[in-house]
C-alpha positions as CSV (number, residue, x, y, z in Angstrom):
1,A,0.4,0.0,0.0
2,G,2.8,2.5,1.1
3,Q,4.5,1.3,-3.3
4,R,1.1,2.2,-4.3
5,R,0.4,5.6,-2.7
6,F,4.8,6.5,-3.1
7,V,4.0,6.1,-7.2
8,A,0.9,7.6,-7.6
9,D,2.5,10.8,-5.6
10,A,5.3,10.4,-7.7
11,A,3.3,10.4,-10.4
12,H,0.6,13.2,-9.8
13,E,4.0,15.5,-9.1
14,L,5.2,15.1,-12.0
15,R,2.4,15.7,-14.2
16,T,2.3,18.9,-13.3
17,P,5.8,20.4,-14.5
18,L,5.1,18.4,-18.0
19,A,1.9,19.2,-18.3
20,I,3.0,22.8,-18.1
21,V,6.0,22.6,-20.6
22,R,3.7,20.6,-23.5
23,T,0.8,23.1,-22.9
24,G,3.0,26.1,-23.3
25,A,4.4,25.0,-26.0
26,E,1.2,23.9,-27.5
27,V,-0.6,27.5,-26.6
28,Q,3.1,29.5,-28.2
29,L,3.0,27.2,-32.0
30,A,-0.9,27.3,-32.2
31,K,-0.4,31.3,-32.5
32,R,0.2,32.9,-36.1
33,E,1.9,35.3,-34.6
34,S,4.5,35.6,-31.8
35,S,6.6,37.9,-30.9
36,V,10.3,37.4,-29.9
37,E,9.5,38.8,-26.3
38,Q,6.6,35.4,-26.2
39,W,8.6,32.9,-27.1
40,E,11.1,34.2,-24.9
41,A,9.1,34.1,-21.7
42,T,7.6,30.8,-23.1
43,G,11.0,29.4,-22.7
44,R,11.3,30.4,-19.8
45,R,8.7,28.4,-18.1
46,M,9.3,25.1,-19.8
47,L,13.4,25.7,-18.6
48,T,11.4,26.1,-14.5
49,A,9.4,23.6,-15.2
50,T,11.9,21.1,-16.2
51,G,13.4,21.9,-13.9
52,R,11.6,21.3,-11.2
53,A,10.4,18.3,-13.2
54,E,14.4,17.4,-12.5
55,R,14.9,18.1,-8.9
56,L,11.5,15.8,-8.5
57,L,13.3,13.2,-10.4
58,D,16.6,13.5,-8.5
59,G,14.6,13.7,-5.1
60,L,13.0,10.3,-6.5
61,L,16.7,8.9,-7.7
62,A,18.1,9.9,-3.7
63,L,14.6,8.4,-2.2
64,A,15.2,4.6,-3.8
65,R,18.6,5.2,-3.4
66,S,18.7,5.8,0.8
67,D,16.0,3.0,1.0
68,S,18.0,0.5,-1.2
69,G,20.5,0.2,1.9
70,V,23.4,1.2,-0.6
71,I,24.7,4.8,1.9
72,A,28.2,5.8,0.7
73,R,29.9,7.5,4.7
74,E,32.2,10.0,3.1
75,P,33.6,12.6,5.6
76,H,31.4,15.6,4.5
77,D,30.9,19.4,4.8
78,L,27.1,20.2,5.2
79,A,28.8,24.1,5.1
80,I,29.7,23.0,1.1
81,A,26.7,21.5,1.0
82,A,24.6,25.0,2.2
83,A,26.9,26.7,-0.2
84,G,25.4,23.8,-3.3
85,A,22.1,24.7,-3.0
86,L,22.3,28.6,-2.7
87,S,23.9,28.7,-5.5
88,E,21.3,26.0,-7.0
89,T,18.2,27.8,-6.1
90,D,16.0,30.2,-8.4
91,E,15.1,32.9,-5.5
92,P,12.8,35.9,-5.8
93,A,14.6,38.6,-5.9
94,E,12.9,40.7,-3.4
95,L,14.0,37.0,-0.7
96,T,16.5,38.3,1.9
97,V,18.8,35.4,2.1
98,S,21.9,35.8,5.1
99,T,24.5,33.3,5.4
100,D,27.0,32.1,8.6
101,L,28.6,28.1,6.6
102,R,30.6,27.9,9.6
103,S,33.2,24.0,8.7
104,A,30.5,21.7,9.9
105,P,32.2,18.0,8.6
106,V,29.5,15.0,8.8
107,I,30.7,11.5,7.5
108,G,27.5,10.1,5.7
109,D,25.9,10.1,1.1
110,P,26.9,12.9,-0.2
111,V,24.5,12.5,-2.6
112,L,21.9,12.6,0.5
113,L,23.2,14.9,2.6
114,D,22.9,17.5,-0.5
115,R,19.8,16.7,-1.4
116,L,18.8,16.8,2.4
117,V,19.9,20.6,2.8
118,R,18.6,21.4,-0.9
119,N,15.6,20.4,0.0
120,L,15.7,22.5,3.8
121,V,16.2,25.3,1.0
122,D,14.3,25.1,-1.4
123,N,10.7,24.5,1.0
124,A,12.0,27.4,2.8
125,I,12.6,29.7,-0.5
126,R,8.3,27.8,-1.2
127,H,7.0,28.3,2.0
128,N,7.7,32.0,3.1
129,E,6.4,35.3,3.1
130,P,6.4,37.9,-0.2
131,C,9.0,40.1,0.2
132,G,10.4,37.4,2.8
133,S,13.8,35.7,4.6
134,I,15.6,33.0,5.3
135,D,18.4,32.4,7.6
136,V,21.3,29.3,6.3
137,K,23.8,28.5,9.4
138,T,26.6,25.8,9.9
139,R,28.4,24.6,12.5
140,G,31.1,22.7,13.7
141,A,32.6,21.6,17.0
142,D,33.6,19.0,19.3
143,G,32.6,16.5,16.9
144,T,28.8,17.9,16.5
145,S,27.7,19.1,13.6
146,V,24.5,21.6,12.7
147,L,23.0,23.3,10.1
148,T,19.6,25.6,10.7
149,V,17.2,26.9,8.2
150,S,14.9,29.0,8.7
151,N,12.4,32.1,7.4
152,S,9.8,33.9,8.0
153,G,6.9,32.2,6.9
154,P,4.3,31.0,8.7
155,V,5.1,28.2,12.0
156,I,4.3,24.7,11.0
157,P,1.7,23.2,13.8
158,A,3.5,20.9,15.7
159,A,0.4,18.2,15.2
160,D,1.7,18.6,10.7
161,V,5.1,18.3,11.7
162,D,5.2,14.0,11.9
163,R,3.2,14.0,8.5
164,L,6.7,16.6,6.8
165,F,8.7,13.2,7.2
166,E,6.7,11.0,5.0
167,P,7.1,10.9,0.9
168,F,5.4,14.2,-1.1
169,Q,4.8,15.8,1.6
170,R,4.6,19.5,2.2
């Protein structure tokens, strides 16, 4: 049942960006006369949608990898993962981003760790207030490393926190 729900959720999540790409292409091609600006706007929407689909597929592969039990145990730094996640985001220009990225060494699967940090940063951006802020911090000392990602968005009700650990939950 869990596997069926997972596959259904994954299919549903992939349909949205694919529908955006298909609809954008069909509408643009159906226009008899289109300006360069219209083609560029359609291209940007399609790139955003395909980026979303790629990130979803990356997440599915990471999830399958973690569920398979084949997880690497290598040194990694959460500060590097956070810097990478921040550099790859499509953050709105009106969003204020502050960072304090200090070395935070850990042992784990670098692909899964990078995916974890990217998910947290993406969620901090996506579930925020207009003109909001996000703050990303890492630190490590005495064998303990900490990553903190916070935003100015609404607080998650305590009753919903456990549900967030299920695939495709928002």
